[in-house]
Amino acid sequence: MYNCANLRPSQFSLELALQNFRYNILTFIKEHPETEFIMVFPAYSIFQYKIIKKEQYFDAFVEFEQKIYDELLLCMNVKLYDFQSAEELIY
């Protein structure tokens, strides 16, 4: 439904990103309670975080991730793995 592929970082919209997540991912997860989903949040390079901060959407990015976590944690058929704070991978 929503295509964010052509957006520049400065055009990041928290609300659009959440709608995209809910429509394309969360709906699918809820429609298939018999399936176990493994969600992986990979480690980003420290340079990626610098770009996010430079483009001034760091706060929205962090809020987006937190909202995703909160919604996924309510799904009994989802396991979350987050490597974004693994210092040995991001530095």
Coordinates of C-alpha atoms in Angstrom, one line a residue:
M1 CA 0.0 0.0 0.0
Y2 CA 2.7 2.5 1.0
N3 CA 6.0 2.8 -0.9
C4 CA 8.7 4.6 1.1
A5 CA 11.5 3.4 -1.2
N6 CA 12.0 6.8 -3.0
L7 CA 11.9 9.0 0.1
R8 CA 15.0 10.8 1.1
P9 CA 15.9 10.7 4.8
S10 CA 14.8 14.3 5.3
Q11 CA 11.3 13.2 4.2
F12 CA 11.0 10.5 6.9
S13 CA 7.4 10.5 8.3
L14 CA 6.8 8.7 11.6
E15 CA 3.1 8.3 10.8
L16 CA 3.7 7.1 7.3
A17 CA 6.3 4.6 8.5
L18 CA 3.9 3.3 11.2
Q19 CA 1.1 2.9 8.7
N20 CA 3.4 1.0 6.4
F21 CA 4.5 -1.3 9.2
R22 CA 1.0 -1.9 10.4
Y23 CA -0.4 -2.6 6.9
N24 CA 2.4 -4.6 5.4
I25 CA 3.8 -6.5 8.4
L26 CA 1.6 -6.4 11.5
T27 CA -1.5 -7.3 9.7
F28 CA 0.2 -10.3 8.1
I29 CA 1.5 -11.5 11.5
K30 CA -1.9 -11.2 13.1
E31 CA -3.5 -13.1 10.2
H32 CA -1.2 -16.0 10.8
P33 CA -1.1 -16.8 14.5
E34 CA -0.1 -20.4 13.8
T35 CA 3.3 -19.2 12.4
E36 CA 6.2 -18.1 14.5
F37 CA 7.9 -15.0 13.1
I38 CA 11.4 -14.1 13.9
M39 CA 12.1 -10.4 13.7
V40 CA 15.7 -9.2 13.5
F41 CA 16.8 -5.7 14.0
P42 CA 20.3 -5.7 12.6
A43 CA 23.2 -3.7 13.8
Y44 CA 23.8 -0.5 11.9
S45 CA 27.2 1.1 11.5
I46 CA 27.9 4.0 13.7
F47 CA 28.1 6.0 10.4
Q48 CA 24.4 5.2 9.7
Y49 CA 23.5 6.8 13.1
K50 CA 25.6 9.8 12.2
I51 CA 23.7 10.2 8.9
I52 CA 20.4 9.9 10.8
K53 CA 21.4 12.6 13.2
K54 CA 22.7 14.8 10.4
E55 CA 19.4 14.5 8.5
Q56 CA 17.6 15.4 11.8
Y57 CA 15.3 12.5 12.1
F58 CA 17.0 10.5 14.8
D59 CA 14.3 11.1 17.4
A60 CA 11.6 10.0 15.0
F61 CA 13.6 7.0 14.0
V62 CA 14.0 5.9 17.6
E63 CA 10.3 6.5 18.3
F64 CA 9.4 4.4 15.3
E65 CA 11.5 1.5 16.5
Q66 CA 10.1 1.7 20.0
K67 CA 6.5 1.7 18.7
I68 CA 7.3 -1.3 16.5
Y69 CA 8.8 -3.1 19.5
D70 CA 5.8 -2.3 21.6
E71 CA 3.4 -3.6 19.0
L72 CA 5.4 -6.8 18.2
L73 CA 5.7 -7.7 21.9
L74 CA 2.0 -8.0 22.1
C75 CA 2.1 -10.8 19.4
M76 CA 2.6 -14.2 21.0
N77 CA 3.9 -15.6 17.7
V78 CA 6.8 -13.1 17.4
K79 CA 10.4 -13.4 18.7
L80 CA 12.5 -10.2 18.6
Y81 CA 16.3 -10.0 18.2
D82 CA 17.9 -6.6 18.4
F83 CA 21.6 -6.2 17.6
Q84 CA 21.6 -2.5 17.4
S85 CA 23.3 -1.9 20.7
A86 CA 26.0 -4.6 20.1
E87 CA 29.1 -2.4 20.3
E88 CA 31.3 -5.1 18.9
L89 CA 29.2 -4.9 15.7
I90 CA 28.5 -1.2 15.3
Y91 CA 32.0 0.4 16.0

